[in-house]
PDB file of N, CA and C in Angstrom:
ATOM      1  N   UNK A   1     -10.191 -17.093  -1.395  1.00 62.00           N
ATOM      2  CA  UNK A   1      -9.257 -16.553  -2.366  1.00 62.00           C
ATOM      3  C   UNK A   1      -8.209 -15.714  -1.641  1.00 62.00           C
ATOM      4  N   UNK A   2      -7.146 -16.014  -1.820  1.00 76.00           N
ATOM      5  CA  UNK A   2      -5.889 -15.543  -1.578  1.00 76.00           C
ATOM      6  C   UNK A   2      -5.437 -14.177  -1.953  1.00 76.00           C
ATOM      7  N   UNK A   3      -5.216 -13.474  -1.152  1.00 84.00           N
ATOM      8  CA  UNK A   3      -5.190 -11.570  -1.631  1.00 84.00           C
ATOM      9  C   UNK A   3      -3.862 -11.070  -1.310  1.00 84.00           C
ATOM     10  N   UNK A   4      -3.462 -10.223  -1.922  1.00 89.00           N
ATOM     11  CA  UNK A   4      -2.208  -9.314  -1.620  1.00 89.00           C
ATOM     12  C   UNK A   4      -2.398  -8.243  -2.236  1.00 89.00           C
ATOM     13  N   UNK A   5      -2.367  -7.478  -0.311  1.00 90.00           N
ATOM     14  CA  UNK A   5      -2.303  -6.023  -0.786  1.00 90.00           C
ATOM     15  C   UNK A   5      -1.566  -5.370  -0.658  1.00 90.00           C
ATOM     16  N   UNK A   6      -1.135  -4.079  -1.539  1.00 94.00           N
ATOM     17  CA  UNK A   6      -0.017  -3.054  -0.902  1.00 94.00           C
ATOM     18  C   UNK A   6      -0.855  -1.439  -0.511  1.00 94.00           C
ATOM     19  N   UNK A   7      -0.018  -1.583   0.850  1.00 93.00           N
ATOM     20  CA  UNK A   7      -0.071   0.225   1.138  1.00 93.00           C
ATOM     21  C   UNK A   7       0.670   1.060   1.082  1.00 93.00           C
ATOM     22  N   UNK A   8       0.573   2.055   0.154  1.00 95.00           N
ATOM     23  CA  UNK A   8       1.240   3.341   0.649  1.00 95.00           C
ATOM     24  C   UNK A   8       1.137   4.349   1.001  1.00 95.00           C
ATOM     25  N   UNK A   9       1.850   4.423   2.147  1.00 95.00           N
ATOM     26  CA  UNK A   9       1.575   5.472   3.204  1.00 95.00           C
ATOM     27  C   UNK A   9       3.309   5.784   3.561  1.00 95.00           C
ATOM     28  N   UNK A  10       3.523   7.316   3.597  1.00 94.00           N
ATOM     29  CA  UNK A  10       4.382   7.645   4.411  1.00 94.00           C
ATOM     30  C   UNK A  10       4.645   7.966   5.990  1.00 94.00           C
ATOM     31  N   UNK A  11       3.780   7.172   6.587  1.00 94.00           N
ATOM     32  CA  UNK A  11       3.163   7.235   8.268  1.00 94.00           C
ATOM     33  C   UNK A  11       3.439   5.935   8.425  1.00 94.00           C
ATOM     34  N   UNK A  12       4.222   5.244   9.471  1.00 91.00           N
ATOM     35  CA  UNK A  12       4.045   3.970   9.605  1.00 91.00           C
ATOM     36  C   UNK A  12       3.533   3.790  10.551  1.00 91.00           C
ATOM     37  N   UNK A  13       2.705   4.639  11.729  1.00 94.00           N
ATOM     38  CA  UNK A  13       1.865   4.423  12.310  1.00 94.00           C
ATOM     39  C   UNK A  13       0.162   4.645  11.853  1.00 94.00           C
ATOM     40  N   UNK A  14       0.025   4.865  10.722  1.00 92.00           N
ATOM     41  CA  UNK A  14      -0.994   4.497   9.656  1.00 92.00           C
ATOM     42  C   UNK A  14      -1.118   3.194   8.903  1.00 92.00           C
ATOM     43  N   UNK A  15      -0.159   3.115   8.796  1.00 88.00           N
ATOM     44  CA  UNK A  15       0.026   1.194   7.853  1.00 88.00           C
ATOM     45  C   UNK A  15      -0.091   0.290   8.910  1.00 88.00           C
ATOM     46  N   UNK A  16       0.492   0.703  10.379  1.00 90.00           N
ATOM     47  CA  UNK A  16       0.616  -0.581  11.449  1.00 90.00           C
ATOM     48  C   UNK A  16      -1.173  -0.089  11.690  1.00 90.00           C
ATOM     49  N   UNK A  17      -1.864   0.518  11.780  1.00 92.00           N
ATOM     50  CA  UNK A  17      -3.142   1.010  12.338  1.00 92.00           C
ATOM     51  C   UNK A  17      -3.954   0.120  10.851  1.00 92.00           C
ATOM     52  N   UNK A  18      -3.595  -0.081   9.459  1.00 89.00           N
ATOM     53  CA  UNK A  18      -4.454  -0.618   8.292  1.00 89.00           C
ATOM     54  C   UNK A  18      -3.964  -2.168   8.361  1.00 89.00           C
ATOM     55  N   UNK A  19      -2.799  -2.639   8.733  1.00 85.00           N
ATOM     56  CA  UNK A  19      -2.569  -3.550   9.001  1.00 85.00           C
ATOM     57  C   UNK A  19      -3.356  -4.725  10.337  1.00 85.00           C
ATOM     58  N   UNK A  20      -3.123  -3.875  11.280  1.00 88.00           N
ATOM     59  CA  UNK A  20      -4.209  -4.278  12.293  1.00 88.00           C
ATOM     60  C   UNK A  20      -5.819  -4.317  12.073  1.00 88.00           C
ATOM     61  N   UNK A  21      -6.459  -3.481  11.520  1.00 88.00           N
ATOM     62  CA  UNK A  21      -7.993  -3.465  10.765  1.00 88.00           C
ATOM     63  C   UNK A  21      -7.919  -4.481  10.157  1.00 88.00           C
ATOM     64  N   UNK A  22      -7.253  -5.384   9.570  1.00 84.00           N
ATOM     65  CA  UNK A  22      -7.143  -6.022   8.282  1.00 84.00           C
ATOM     66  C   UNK A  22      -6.688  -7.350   8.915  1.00 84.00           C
ATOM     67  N   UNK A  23      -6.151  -7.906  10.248  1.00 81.00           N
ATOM     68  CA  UNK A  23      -6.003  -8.714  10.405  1.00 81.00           C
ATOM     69  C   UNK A  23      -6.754  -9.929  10.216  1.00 81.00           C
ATOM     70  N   UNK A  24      -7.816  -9.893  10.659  1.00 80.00           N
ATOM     71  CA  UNK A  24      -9.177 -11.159  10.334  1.00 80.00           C
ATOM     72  C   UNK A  24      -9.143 -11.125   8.690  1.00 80.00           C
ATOM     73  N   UNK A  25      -9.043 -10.308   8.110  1.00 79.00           N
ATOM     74  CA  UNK A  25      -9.361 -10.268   6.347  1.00 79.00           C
ATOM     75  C   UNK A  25      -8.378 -11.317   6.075  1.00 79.00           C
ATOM     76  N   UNK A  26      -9.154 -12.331   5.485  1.00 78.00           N
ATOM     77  CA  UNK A  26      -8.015 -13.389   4.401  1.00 78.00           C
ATOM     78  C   UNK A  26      -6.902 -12.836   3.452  1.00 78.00           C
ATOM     79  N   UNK A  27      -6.402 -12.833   3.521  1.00 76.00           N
ATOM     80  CA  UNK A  27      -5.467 -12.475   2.868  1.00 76.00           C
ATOM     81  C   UNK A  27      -4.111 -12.879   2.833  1.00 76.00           C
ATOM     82  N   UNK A  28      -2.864 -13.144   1.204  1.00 82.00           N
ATOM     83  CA  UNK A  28      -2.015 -14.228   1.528  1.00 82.00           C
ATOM     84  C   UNK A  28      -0.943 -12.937   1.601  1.00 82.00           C
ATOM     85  N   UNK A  29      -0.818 -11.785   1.813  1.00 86.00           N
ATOM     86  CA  UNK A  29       0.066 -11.046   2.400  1.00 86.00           C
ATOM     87  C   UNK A  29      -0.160  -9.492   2.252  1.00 86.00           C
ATOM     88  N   UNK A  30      -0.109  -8.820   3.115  1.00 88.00           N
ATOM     89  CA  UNK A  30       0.209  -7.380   3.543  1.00 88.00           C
ATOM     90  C   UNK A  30       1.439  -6.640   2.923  1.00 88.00           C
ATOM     91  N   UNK A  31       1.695  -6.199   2.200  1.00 93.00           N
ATOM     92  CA  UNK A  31       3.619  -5.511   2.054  1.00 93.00           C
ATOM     93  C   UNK A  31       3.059  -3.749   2.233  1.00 93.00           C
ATOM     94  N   UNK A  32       3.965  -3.087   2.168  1.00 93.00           N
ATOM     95  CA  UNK A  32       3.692  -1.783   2.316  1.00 93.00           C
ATOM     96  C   UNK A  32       5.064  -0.839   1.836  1.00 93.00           C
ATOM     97  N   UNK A  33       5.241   0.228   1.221  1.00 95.00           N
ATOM     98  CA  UNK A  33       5.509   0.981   0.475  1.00 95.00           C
ATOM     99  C   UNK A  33       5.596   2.188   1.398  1.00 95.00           C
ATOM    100  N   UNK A  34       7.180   3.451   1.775  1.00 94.00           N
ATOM    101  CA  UNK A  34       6.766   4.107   2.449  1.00 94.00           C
ATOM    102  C   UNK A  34       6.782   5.385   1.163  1.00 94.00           C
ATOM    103  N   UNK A  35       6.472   5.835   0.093  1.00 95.00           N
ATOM    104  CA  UNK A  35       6.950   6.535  -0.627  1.00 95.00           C
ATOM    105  C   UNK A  35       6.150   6.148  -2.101  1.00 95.00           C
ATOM    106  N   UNK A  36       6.299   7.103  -2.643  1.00 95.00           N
ATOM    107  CA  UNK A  36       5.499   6.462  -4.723  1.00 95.00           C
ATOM    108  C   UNK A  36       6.354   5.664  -5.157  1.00 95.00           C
ATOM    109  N   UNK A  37       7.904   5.901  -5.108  1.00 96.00           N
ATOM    110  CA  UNK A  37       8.691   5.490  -5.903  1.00 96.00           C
ATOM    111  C   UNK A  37       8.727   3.615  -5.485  1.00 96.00           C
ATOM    112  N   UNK A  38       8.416   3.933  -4.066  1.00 96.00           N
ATOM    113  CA  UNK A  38       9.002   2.087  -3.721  1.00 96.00           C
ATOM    114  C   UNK A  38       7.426   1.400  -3.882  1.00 96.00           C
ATOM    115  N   UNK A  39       6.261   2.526  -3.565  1.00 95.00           N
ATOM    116  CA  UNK A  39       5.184   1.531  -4.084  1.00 95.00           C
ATOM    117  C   UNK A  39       4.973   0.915  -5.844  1.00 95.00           C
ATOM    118  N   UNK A  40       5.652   1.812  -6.497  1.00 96.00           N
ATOM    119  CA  UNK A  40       5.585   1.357  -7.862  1.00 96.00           C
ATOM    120  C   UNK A  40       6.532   0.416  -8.257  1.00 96.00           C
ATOM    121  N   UNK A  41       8.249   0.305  -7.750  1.00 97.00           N
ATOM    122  CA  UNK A  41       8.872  -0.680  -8.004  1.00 97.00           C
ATOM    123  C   UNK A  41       8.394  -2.199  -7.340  1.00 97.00           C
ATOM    124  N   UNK A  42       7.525  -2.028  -6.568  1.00 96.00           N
ATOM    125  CA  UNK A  42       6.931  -3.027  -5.710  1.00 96.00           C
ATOM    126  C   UNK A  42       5.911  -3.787  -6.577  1.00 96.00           C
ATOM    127  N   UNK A  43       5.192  -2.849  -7.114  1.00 95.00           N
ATOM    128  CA  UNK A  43       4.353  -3.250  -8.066  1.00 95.00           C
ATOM    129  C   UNK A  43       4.693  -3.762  -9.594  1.00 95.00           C
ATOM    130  N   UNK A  44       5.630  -3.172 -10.113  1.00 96.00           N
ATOM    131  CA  UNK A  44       6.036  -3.734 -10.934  1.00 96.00           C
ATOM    132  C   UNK A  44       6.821  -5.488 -10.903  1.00 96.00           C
ATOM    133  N   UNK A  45       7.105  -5.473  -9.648  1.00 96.00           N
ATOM    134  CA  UNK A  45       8.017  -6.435  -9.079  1.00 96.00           C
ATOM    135  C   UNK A  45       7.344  -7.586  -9.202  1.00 96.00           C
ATOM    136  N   UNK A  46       5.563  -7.402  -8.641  1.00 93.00           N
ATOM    137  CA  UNK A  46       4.468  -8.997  -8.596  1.00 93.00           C
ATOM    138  C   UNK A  46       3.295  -8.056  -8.728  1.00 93.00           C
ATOM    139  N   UNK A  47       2.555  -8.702  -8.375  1.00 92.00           N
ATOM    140  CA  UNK A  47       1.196  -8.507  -9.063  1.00 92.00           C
ATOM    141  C   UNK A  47       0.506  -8.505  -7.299  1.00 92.00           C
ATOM    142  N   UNK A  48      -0.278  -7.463  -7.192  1.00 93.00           N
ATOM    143  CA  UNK A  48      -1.024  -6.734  -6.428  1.00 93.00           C
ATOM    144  C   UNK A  48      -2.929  -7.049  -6.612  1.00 93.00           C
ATOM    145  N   UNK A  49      -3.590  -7.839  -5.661  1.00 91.00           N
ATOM    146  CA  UNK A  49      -4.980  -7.662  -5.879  1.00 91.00           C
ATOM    147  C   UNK A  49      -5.224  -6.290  -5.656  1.00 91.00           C
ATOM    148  N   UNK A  50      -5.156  -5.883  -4.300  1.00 90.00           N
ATOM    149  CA  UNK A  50      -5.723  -4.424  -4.416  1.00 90.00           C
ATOM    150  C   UNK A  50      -4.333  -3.393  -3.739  1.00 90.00           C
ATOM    151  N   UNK A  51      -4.685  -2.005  -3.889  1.00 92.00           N
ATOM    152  CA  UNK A  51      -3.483  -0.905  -3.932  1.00 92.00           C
ATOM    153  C   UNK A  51      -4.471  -0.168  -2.474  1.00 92.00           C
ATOM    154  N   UNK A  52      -3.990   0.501  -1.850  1.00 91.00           N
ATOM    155  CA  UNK A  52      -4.482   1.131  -0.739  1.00 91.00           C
ATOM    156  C   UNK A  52      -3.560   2.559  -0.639  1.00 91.00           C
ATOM    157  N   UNK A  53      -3.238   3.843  -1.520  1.00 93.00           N
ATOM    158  CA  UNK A  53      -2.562   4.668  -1.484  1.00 93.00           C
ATOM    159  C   UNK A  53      -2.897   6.194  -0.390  1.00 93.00           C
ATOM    160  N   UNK A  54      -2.216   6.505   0.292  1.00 93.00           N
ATOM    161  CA  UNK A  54      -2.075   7.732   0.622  1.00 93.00           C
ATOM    162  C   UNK A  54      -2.035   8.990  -0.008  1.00 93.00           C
ATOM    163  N   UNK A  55      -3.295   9.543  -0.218  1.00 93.00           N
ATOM    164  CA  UNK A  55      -3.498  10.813  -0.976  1.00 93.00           C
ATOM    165  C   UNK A  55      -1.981  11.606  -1.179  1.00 93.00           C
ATOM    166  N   UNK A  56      -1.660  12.086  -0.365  1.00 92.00           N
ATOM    167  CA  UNK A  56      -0.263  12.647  -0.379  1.00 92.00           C
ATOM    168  C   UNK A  56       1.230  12.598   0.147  1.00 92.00           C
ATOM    169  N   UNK A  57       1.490  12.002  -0.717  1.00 92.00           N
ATOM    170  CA  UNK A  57       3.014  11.120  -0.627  1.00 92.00           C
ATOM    171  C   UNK A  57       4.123  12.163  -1.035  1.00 92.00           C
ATOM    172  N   UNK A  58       5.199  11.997   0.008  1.00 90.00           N
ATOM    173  CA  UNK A  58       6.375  12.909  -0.125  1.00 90.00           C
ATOM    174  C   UNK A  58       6.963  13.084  -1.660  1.00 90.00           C
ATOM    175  N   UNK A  59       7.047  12.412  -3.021  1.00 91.00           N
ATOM    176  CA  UNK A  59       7.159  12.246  -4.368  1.00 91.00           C
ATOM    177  C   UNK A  59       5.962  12.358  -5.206  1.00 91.00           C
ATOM    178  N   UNK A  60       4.879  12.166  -4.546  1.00 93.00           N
ATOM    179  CA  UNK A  60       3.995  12.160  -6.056  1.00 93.00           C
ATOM    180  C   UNK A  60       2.878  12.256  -5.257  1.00 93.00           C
ATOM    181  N   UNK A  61       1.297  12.469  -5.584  1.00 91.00           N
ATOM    182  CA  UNK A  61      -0.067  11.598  -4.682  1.00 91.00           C
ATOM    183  C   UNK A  61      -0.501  10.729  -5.535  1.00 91.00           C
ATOM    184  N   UNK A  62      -1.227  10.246  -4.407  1.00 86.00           N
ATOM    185  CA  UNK A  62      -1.870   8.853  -4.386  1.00 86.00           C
ATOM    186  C   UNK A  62      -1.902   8.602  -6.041  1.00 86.00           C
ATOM    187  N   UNK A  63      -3.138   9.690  -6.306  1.00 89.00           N
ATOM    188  CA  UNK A  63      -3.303   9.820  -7.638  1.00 89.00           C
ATOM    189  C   UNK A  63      -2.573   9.146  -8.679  1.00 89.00           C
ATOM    190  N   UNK A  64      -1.762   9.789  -8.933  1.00 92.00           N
ATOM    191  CA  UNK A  64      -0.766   9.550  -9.711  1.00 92.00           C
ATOM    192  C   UNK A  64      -0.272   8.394  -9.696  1.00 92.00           C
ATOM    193  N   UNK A  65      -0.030   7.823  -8.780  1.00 89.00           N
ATOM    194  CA  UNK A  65       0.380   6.583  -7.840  1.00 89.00           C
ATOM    195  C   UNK A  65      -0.338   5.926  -9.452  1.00 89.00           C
ATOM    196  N   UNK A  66      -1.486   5.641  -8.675  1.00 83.00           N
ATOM    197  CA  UNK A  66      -2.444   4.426  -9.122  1.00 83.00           C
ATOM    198  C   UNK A  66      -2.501   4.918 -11.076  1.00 83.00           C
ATOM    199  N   UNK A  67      -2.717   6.131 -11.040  1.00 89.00           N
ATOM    200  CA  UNK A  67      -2.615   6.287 -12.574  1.00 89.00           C
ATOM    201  C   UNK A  67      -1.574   5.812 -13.315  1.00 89.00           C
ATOM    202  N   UNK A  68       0.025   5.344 -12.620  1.00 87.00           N
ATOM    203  CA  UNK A  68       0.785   4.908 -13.320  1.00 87.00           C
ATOM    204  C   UNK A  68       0.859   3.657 -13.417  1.00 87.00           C
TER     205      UNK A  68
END
């Protein structure tokens, strides 16, 4: 089964470090989000199997993130 996940993280040497962990994992694409605002227009944009958020994001946390 075919997966797409998004991360957000404002570290992009955290996303290239979850990206690399994740290489062997099947999956039909990686995108990543550096901020709340672009992980949520992202999300609204297509449809996401799973969300991978950064507790504390320069606009909002994680939290919130996923609660919206």
């Amino acid at each position: 089964m075919a997966v797409r996940l998004l991360l957000i993280d404002d570290n992009l040497d955290q996303i290239t470090i979850t990206k690399r962990a994740l290489k062997e994992w099947p999956h039909e694409a990686i995108d990543f989000a550096m901020s709340a605002q672009e992980g949520l227009q992202k999300l609204s944009a297509q449809p996401y199997s799973l969300v991978l958020s950064d507790y504390r994001l320069p606009d909002m946390s994680g939290v919130e993130v996923l609660r919206q």
